[in-house]
Coordinates of C-alpha atoms in Angstrom, one line a residue:
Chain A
X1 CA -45.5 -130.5 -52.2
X2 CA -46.1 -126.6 -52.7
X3 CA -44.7 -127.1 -56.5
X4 CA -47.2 -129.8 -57.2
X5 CA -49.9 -127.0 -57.8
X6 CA -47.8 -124.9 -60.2
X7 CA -46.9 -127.4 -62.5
X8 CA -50.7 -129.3 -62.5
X9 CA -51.3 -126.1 -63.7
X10 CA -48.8 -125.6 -66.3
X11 CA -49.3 -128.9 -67.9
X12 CA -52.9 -127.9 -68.1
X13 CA -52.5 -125.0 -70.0
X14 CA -50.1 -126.9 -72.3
X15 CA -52.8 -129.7 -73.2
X16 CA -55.5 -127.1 -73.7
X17 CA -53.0 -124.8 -76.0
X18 CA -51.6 -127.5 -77.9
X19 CA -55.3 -129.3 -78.5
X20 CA -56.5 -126.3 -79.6
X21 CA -54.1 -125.2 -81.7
X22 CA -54.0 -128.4 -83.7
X23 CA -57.8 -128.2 -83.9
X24 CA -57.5 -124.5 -85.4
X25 CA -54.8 -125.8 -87.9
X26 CA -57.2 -129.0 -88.8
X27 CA -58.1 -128.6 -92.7
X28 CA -58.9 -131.0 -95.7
X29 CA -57.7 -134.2 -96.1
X30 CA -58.6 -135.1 -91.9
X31 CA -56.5 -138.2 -92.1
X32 CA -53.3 -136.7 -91.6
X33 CA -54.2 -134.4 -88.9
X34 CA -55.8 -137.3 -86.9
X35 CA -52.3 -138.9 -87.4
X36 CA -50.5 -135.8 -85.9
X37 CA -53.0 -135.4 -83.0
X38 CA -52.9 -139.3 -82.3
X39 CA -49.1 -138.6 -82.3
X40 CA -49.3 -135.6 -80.0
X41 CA -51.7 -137.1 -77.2
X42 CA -49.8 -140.3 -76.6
X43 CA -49.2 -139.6 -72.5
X44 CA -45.9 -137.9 -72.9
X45 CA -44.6 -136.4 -69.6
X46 CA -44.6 -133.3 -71.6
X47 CA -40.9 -132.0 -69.8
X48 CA -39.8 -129.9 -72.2
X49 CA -43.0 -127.7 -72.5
X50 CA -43.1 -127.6 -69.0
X51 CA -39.3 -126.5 -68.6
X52 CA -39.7 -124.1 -71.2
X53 CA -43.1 -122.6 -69.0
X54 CA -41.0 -122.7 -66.1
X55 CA -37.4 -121.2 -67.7
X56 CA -40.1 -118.4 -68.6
X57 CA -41.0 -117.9 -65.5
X58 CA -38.0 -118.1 -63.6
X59 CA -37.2 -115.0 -65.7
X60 CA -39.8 -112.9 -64.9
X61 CA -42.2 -114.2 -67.8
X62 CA -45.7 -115.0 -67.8
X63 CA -46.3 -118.7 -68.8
X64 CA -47.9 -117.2 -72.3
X65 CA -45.1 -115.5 -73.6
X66 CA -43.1 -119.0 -74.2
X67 CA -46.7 -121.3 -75.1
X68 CA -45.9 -120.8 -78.3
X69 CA -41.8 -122.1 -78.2
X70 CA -42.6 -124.6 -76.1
X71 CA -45.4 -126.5 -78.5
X72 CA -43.4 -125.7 -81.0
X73 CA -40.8 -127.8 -79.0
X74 CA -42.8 -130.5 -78.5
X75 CA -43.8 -131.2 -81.9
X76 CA -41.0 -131.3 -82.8
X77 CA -40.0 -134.0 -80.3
X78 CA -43.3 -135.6 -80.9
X79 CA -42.1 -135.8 -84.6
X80 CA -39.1 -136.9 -84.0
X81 CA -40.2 -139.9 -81.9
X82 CA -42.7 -140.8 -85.0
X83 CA -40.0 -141.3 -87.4
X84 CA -37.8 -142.8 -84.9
X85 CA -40.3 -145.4 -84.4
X86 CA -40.3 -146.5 -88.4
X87 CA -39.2 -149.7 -89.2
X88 CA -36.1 -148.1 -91.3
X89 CA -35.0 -146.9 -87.7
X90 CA -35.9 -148.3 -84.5
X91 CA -38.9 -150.1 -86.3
X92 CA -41.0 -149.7 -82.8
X93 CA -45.2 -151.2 -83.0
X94 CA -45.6 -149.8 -79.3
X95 CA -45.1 -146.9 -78.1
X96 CA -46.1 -145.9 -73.9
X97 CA -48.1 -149.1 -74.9
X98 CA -50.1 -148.0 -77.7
X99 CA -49.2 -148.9 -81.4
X100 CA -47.0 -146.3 -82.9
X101 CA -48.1 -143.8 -85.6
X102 CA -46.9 -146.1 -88.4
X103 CA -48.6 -149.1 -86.8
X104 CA -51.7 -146.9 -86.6
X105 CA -51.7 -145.1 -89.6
X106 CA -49.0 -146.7 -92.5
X107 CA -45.9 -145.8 -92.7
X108 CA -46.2 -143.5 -95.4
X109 CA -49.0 -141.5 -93.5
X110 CA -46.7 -141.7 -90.3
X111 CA -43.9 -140.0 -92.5
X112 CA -46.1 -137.0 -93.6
X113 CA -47.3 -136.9 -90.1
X114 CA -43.7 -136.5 -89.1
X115 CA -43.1 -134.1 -91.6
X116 CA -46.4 -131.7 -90.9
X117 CA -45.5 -132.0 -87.1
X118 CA -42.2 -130.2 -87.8
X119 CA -43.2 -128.0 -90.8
X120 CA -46.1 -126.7 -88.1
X121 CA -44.0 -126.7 -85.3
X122 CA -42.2 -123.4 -87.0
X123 CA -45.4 -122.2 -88.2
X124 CA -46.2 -122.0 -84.6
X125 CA -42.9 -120.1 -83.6
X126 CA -43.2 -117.5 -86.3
X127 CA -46.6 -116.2 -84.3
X128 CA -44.1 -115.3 -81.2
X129 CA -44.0 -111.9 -80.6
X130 CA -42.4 -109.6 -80.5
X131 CA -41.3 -110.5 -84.0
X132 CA -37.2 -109.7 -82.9
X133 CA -38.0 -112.6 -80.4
X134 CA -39.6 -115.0 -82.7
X135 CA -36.9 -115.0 -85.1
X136 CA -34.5 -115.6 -82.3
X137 CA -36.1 -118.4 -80.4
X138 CA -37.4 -119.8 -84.0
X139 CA -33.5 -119.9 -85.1
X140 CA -32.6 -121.7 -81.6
X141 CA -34.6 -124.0 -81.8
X142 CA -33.8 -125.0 -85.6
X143 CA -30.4 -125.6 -85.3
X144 CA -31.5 -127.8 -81.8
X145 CA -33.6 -130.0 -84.0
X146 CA -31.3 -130.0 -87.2
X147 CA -27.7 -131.7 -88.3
X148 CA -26.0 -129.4 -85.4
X149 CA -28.2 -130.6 -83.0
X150 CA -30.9 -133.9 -82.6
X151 CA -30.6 -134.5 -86.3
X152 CA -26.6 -135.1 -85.8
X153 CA -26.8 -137.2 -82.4
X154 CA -29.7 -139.6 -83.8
X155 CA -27.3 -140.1 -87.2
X156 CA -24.0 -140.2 -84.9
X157 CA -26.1 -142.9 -82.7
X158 CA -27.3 -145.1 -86.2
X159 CA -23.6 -145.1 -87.4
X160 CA -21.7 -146.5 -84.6
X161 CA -22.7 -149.8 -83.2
X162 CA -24.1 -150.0 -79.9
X163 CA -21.6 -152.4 -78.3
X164 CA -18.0 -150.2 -79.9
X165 CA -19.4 -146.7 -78.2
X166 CA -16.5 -145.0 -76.4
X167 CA -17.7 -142.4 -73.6
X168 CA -16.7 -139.6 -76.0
X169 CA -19.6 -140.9 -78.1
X170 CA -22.0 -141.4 -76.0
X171 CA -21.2 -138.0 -74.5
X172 CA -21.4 -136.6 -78.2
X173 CA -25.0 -138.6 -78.8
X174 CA -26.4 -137.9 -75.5
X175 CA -25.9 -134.2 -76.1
X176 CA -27.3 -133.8 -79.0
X177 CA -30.2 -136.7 -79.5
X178 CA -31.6 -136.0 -76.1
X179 CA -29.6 -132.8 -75.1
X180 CA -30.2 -130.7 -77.8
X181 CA -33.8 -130.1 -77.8
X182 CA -33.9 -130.3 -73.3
X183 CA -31.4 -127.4 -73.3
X184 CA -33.1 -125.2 -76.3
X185 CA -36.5 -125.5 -74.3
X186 CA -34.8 -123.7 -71.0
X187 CA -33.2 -121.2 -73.7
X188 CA -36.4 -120.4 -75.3
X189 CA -38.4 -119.9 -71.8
X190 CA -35.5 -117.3 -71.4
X191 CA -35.7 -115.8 -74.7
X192 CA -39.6 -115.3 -74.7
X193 CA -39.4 -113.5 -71.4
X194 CA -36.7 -111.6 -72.7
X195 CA -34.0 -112.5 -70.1
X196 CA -30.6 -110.6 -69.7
X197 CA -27.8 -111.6 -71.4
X198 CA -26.7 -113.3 -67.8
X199 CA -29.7 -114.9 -67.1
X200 CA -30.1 -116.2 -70.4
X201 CA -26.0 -117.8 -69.9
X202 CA -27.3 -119.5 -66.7
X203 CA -30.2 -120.9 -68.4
X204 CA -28.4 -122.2 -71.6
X205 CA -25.8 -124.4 -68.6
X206 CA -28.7 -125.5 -67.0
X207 CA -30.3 -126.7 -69.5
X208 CA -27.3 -128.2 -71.2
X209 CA -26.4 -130.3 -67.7
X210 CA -30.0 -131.3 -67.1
X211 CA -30.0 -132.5 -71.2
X212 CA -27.3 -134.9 -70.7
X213 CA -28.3 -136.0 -67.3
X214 CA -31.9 -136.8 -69.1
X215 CA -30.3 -139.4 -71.1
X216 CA -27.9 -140.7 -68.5
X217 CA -30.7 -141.5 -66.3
X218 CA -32.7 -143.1 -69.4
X219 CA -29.7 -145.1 -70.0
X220 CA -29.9 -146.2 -66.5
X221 CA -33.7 -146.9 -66.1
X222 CA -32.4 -149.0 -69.6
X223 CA -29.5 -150.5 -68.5
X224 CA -28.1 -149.4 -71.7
X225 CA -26.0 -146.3 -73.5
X226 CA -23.6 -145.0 -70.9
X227 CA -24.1 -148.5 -69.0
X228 CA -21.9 -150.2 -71.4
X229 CA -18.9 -147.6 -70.9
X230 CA -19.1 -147.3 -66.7
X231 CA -21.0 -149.4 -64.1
X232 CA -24.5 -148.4 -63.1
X233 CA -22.9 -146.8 -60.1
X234 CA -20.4 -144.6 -61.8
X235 CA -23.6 -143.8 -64.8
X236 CA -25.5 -142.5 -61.0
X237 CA -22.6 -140.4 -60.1
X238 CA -22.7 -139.0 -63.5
X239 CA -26.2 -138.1 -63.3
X240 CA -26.8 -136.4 -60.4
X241 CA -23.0 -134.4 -60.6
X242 CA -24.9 -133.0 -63.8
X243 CA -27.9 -132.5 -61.5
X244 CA -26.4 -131.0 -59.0
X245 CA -24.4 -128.6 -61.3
X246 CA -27.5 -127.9 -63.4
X247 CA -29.0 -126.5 -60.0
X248 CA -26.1 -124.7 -58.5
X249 CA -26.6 -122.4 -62.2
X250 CA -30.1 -121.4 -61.6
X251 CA -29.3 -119.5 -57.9
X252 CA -29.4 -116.3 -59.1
X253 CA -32.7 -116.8 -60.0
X254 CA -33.2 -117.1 -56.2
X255 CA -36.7 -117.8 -55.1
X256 CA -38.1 -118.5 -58.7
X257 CA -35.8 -121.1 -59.4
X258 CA -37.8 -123.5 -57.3
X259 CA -39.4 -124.9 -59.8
X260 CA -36.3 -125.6 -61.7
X261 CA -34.6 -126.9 -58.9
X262 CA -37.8 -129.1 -58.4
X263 CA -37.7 -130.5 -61.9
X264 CA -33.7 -131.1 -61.8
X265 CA -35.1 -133.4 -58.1
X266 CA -37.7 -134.7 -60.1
X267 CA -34.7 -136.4 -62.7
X268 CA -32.9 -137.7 -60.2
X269 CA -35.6 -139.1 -58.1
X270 CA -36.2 -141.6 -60.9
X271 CA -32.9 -143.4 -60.1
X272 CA -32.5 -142.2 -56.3
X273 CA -34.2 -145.3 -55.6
X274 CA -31.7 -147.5 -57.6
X275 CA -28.7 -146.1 -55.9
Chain B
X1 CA -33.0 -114.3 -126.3
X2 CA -32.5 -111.5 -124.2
X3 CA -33.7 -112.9 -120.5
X4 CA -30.8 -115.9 -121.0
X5 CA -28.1 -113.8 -119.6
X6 CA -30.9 -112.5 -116.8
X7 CA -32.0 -116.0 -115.5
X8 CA -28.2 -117.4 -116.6
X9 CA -26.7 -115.1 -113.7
X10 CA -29.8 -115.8 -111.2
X11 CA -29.5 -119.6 -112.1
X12 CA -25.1 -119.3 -111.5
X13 CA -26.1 -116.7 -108.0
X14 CA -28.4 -119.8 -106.6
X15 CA -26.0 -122.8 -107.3
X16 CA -23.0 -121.2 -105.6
X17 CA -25.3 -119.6 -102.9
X18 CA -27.0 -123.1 -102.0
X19 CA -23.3 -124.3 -102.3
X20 CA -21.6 -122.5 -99.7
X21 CA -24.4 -122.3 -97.3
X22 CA -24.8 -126.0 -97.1
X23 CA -21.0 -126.2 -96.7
X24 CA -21.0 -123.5 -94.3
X25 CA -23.5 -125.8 -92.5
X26 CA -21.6 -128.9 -92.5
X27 CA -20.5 -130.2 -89.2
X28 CA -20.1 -134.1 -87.5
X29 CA -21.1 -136.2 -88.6
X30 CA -20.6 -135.6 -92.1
X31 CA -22.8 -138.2 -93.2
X32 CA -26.3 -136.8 -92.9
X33 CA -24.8 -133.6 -95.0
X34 CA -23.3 -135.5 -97.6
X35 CA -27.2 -137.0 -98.2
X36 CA -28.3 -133.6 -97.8
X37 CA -25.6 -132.3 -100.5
X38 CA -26.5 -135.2 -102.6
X39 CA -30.1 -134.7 -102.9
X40 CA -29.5 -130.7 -103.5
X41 CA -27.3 -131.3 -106.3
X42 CA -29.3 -134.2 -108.6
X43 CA -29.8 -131.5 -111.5
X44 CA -33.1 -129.8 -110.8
X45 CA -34.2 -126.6 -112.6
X46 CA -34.1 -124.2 -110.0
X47 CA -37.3 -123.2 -111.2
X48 CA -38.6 -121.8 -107.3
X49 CA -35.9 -120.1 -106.4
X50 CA -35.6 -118.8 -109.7
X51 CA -39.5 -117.4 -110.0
X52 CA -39.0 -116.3 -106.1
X53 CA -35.5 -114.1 -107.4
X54 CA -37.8 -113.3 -110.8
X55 CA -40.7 -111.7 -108.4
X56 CA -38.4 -109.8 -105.8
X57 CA -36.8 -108.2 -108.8
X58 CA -40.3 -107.1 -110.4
X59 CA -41.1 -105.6 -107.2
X60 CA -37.7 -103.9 -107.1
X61 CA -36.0 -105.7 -105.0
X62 CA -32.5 -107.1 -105.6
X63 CA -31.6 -110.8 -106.2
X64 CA -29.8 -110.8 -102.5
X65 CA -32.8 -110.2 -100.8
X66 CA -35.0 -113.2 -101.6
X67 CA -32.4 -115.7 -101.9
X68 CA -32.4 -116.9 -98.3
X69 CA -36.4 -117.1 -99.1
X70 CA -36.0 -118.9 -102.2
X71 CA -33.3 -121.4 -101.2
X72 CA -35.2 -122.1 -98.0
X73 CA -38.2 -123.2 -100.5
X74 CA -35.6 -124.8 -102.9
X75 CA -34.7 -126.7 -99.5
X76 CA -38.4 -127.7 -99.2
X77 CA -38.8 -128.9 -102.2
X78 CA -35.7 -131.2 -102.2
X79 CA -37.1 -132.5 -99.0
X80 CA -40.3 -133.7 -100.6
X81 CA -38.6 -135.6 -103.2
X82 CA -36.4 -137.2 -101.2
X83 CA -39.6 -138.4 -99.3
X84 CA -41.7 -139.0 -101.8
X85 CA -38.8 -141.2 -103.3
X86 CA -39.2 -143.5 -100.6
X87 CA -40.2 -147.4 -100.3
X88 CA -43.7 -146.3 -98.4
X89 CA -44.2 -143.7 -100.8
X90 CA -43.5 -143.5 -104.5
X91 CA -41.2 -145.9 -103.7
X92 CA -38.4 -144.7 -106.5
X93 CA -35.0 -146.2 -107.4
X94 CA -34.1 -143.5 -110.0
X95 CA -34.6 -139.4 -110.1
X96 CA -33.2 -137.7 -113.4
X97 CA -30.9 -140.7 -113.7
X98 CA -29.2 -141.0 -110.8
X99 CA -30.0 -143.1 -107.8
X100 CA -32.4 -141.4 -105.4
X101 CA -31.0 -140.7 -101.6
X102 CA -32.2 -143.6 -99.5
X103 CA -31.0 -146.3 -102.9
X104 CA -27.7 -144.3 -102.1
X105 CA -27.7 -143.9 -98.4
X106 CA -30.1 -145.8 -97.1
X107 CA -33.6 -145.6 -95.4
X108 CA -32.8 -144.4 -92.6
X109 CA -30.5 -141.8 -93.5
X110 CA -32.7 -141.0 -96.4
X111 CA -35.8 -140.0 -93.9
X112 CA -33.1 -137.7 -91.4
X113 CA -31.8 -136.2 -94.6
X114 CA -34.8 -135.0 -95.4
X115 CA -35.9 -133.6 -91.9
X116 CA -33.0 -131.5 -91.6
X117 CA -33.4 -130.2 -95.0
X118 CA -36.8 -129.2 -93.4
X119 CA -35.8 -128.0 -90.7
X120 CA -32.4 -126.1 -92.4
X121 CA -34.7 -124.4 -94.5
X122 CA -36.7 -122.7 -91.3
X123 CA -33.2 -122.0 -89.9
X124 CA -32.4 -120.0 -93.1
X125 CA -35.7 -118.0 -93.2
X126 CA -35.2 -117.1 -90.0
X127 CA -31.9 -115.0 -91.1
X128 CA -34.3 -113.0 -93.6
X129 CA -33.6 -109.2 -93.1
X130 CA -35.0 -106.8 -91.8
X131 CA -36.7 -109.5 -88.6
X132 CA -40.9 -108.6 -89.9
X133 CA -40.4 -109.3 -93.8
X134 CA -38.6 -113.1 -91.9
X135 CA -41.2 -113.6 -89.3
X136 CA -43.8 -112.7 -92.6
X137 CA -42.0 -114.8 -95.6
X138 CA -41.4 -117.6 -92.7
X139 CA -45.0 -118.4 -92.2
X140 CA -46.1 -118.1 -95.4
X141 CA -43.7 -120.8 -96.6
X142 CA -44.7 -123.3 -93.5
X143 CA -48.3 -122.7 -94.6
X144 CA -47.5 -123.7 -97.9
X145 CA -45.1 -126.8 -97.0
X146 CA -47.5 -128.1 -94.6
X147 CA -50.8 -129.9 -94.5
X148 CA -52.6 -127.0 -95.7
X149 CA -50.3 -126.6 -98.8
X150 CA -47.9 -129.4 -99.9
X151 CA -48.4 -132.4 -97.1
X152 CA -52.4 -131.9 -97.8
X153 CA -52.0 -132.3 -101.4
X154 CA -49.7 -135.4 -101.3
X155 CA -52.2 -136.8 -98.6
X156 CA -54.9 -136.1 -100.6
X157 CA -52.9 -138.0 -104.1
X158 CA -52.4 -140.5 -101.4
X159 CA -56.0 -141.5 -100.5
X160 CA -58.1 -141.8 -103.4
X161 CA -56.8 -143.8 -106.0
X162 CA -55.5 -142.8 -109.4
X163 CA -58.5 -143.9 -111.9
X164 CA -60.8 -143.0 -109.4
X165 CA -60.1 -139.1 -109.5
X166 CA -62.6 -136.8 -110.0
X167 CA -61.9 -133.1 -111.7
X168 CA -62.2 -131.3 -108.7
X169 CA -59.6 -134.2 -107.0
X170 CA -56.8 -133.0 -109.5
X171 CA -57.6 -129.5 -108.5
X172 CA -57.3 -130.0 -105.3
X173 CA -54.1 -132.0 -105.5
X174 CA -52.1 -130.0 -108.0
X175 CA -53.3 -127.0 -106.1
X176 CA -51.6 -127.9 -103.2
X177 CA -49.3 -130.4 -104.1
X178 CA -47.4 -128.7 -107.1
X179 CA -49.0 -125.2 -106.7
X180 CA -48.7 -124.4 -103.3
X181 CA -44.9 -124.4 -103.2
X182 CA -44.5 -122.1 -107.0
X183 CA -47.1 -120.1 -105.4
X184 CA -45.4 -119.4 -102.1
X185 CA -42.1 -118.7 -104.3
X186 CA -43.7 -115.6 -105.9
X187 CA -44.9 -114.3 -102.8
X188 CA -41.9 -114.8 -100.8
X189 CA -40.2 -113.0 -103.6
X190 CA -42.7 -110.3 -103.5
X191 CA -42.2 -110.1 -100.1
X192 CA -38.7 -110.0 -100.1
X193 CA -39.0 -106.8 -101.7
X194 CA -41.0 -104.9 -99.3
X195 CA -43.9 -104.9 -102.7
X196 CA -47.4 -103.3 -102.2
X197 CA -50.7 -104.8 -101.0
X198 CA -51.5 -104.2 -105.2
X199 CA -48.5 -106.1 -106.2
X200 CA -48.4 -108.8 -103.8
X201 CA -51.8 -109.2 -104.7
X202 CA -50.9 -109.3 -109.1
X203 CA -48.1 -111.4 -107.6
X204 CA -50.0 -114.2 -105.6
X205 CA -52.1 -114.9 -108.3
X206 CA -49.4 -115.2 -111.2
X207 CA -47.7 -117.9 -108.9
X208 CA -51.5 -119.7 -108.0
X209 CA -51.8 -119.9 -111.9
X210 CA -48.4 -121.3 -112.9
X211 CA -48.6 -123.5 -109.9
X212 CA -51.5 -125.4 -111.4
X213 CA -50.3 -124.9 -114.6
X214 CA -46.8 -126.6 -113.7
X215 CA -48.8 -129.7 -112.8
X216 CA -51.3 -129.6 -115.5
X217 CA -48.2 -129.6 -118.2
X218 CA -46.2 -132.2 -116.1
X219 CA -49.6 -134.3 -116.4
X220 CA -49.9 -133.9 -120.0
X221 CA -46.2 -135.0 -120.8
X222 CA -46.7 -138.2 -118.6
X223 CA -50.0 -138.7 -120.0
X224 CA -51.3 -139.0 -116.1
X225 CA -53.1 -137.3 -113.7
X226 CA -56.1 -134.6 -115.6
X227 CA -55.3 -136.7 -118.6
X228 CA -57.3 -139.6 -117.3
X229 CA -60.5 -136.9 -116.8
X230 CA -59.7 -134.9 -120.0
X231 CA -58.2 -135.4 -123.3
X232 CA -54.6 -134.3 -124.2
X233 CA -55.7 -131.2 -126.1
X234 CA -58.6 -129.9 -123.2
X235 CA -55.7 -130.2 -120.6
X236 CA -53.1 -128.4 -122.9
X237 CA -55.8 -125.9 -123.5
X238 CA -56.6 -125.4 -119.8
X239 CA -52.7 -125.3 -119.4
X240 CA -52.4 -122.4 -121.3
X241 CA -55.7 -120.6 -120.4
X242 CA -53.7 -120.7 -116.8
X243 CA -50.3 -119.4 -118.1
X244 CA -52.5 -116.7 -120.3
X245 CA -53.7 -115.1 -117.1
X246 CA -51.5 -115.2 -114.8
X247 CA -49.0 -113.5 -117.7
X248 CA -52.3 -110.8 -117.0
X249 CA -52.0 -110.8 -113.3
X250 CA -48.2 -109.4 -113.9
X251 CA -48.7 -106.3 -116.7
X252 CA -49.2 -104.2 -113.8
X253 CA -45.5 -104.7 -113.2
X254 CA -44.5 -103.4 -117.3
X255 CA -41.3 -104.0 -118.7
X256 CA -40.1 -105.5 -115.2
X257 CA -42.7 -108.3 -115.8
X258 CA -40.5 -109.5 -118.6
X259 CA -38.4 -112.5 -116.8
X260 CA -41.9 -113.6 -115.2
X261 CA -43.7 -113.7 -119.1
X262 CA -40.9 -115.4 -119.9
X263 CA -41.3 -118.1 -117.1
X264 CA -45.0 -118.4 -118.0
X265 CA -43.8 -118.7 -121.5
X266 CA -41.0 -121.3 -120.7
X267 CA -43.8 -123.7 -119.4
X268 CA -46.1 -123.2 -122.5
X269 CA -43.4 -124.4 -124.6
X270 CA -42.7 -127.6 -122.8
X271 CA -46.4 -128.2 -124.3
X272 CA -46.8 -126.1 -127.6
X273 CA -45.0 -128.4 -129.3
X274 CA -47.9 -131.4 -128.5
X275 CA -51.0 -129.0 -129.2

């Protein structure tokens, strides 16, 4: 597969970027910044740095001008998944089978850990330049990760019992737990290559449908979320409509959507094999 | 007392500022910004955004233009308690009399409140005008949230325990712990004015020395922290050596340094009455 190449290549980039950035930033006391870098290297698939990379890219970028945004983006997911895991939420000891930060660490180490992933994850997206850019992609990508955005699905998902969802609120959680932070990555990759106002519209829609269609396929793979409103059948449907759609938006990008359209493939391959 | 009307109408500018932005922010689910309301509003002094307004004006700057830099930090700040008030941490019931967030919301919502008062304080900076004094005041407040300002200090007061402190321990701590955010709050002020190298300079070292002198005075009237390496009356006098010289580092600034002496001042009397 001629995309294999392109993205072994972008996801090398990203680990080297995003080890030694957190190497530059390591300072007195050690303990926490082990905590964030155990946190950060825990075998995540990396997908939203990657779209970001490629959203760039697709927009006439060079993958450099969104490195920034997207590690920024992925500490803030990795931070997210850290104080998911404590036990006052989803009290989680493993995590891609290794024990989670708070299992590691202590929970009140894990917390800070969270906390510095975040606080460093805008540090990270002030240094964007041009400065006009930074402060739009760094604004984008707060209101993704705050109350208007992950913040508000997580809390919508914690207040409404798993087994009383209705589809409107699974819609509402999916969009913004998972959603949220998938969709501001393929806006980002836009704004740091400094995509037209049109361009920047198609990304925003494809990121918004592959988002949702993230977390319908999770809840598939899970037999959970959006499983408990439709049959695994209808939840497949769902999926790759939003696939499907997702790609249809990225054809004026023409040739150099391929690796969009690949990743959007990539999502649904993970339940083609179910259906 | 002249400077009560002065810090009466910056105190009355912040409240109703911090106010309607947060209800301006308010969307589903209401929840996570009642807990985010809650925890802005328990009483507090103001006293960041009030030295970051204080420092703008020296510099010449109006009270407008730092107060999306000093709410931000007065957003930070709230965040950390609401942390720091938690079962793995201090693991406190009560702040100024009324029941801290998670006793009142829960854990959960307690740790989400906090990361999107975080993450709403970014979202904030990032509206700074004109986009370079944003991208500037920006960084400089994650450097000084982060684990190489607040988080390190509270990591540091974390891992060696209280008896066993040395001098340069407390240093450390209250220099990054306490100081780091005071600090930040004159620069961003400065900042927010568009002041000189020279004054951000005088400016930067005024809030270094009230920083640790905030936390050298809070240690003498709980009779912890330097008070278990130094008696009452070498702490009170290192307190006010502190406040002496950084009411020095501001004479540059003449008879607009006046609200800043009287800052300074206002922490020398919460002690002068116990020397």
């Amino acid at each position: 597969m001629r995309y294999e190449i392109f993205f072994e290549k972008q996801l090398t980039f990203i680990e080297k970027e995003l080890r030694r950035l957190l190497r530059a930033h390591q300072a007195r006391p050690l303990s926490i910044h082990k905590a964030m870098q155990y946190a950060a290297f825990t075998g995540g698939k990396r997908f939203r740095p990657v779209l970001a990379l490629s959203a760039c890219e697709a927009c006439g970028g060079r993958p450099k001008d969104a490195i920034l945004a997207a590690l920024a983006i992925e500490l803030i997911h990795t931070y997210s998944l850290v104080h998911d895991d404590l036990p006052a939420l989803d009290n989680d000891d493993l995590r891609r089978g290794k024990p989670t930060c708070h299992k590691k660490f202590g929970e009140a180490n894990a917390i800070l850990a969270g906390d510095a992933l975040l606080t460093l994850a805008f540090e990270w997206a002030s240094g964007i330049q041009p400065v006009e850019r930074a402060v739009r992609i760094l604004r984008e990508i707060a209101l993704a990760a705050g109350t208007r955005g992950m913040i508000g699905g997580q809390v919508a998902d914690l207040e409404s019992p798993a087994v009383k969802k209705t589809l409107a609120q699974h819609d509402f959680i999916s969009r913004y737990k998972t959603g949220a932070l998938i969709r501001v990555s393929a806006v980002a990759g836009a704004l740091a290559a400094g995509a037209s106002a049109r361009k920047l519209k198609a990304m925003t829609r494809y990121g918004e449908g592959l988002g949702l269609a993230f977390q319908v396929v999770d809840d598939i793979l899970d037999k959970d979320g959006y499983c408990s409103v439709m049959s695994a059948k209808e939840a497949t449907a769902k999926a790759v409509r939003l696939i499907e759609q997702a790609k249809k938006e990225v054809r004026i990008f023409g040739k150099k959507a391929g690796p969009l359209v690949f990743l959007a493939d990539f999502l649904k391959s993970r339940i083609s094999s179910k259906s």
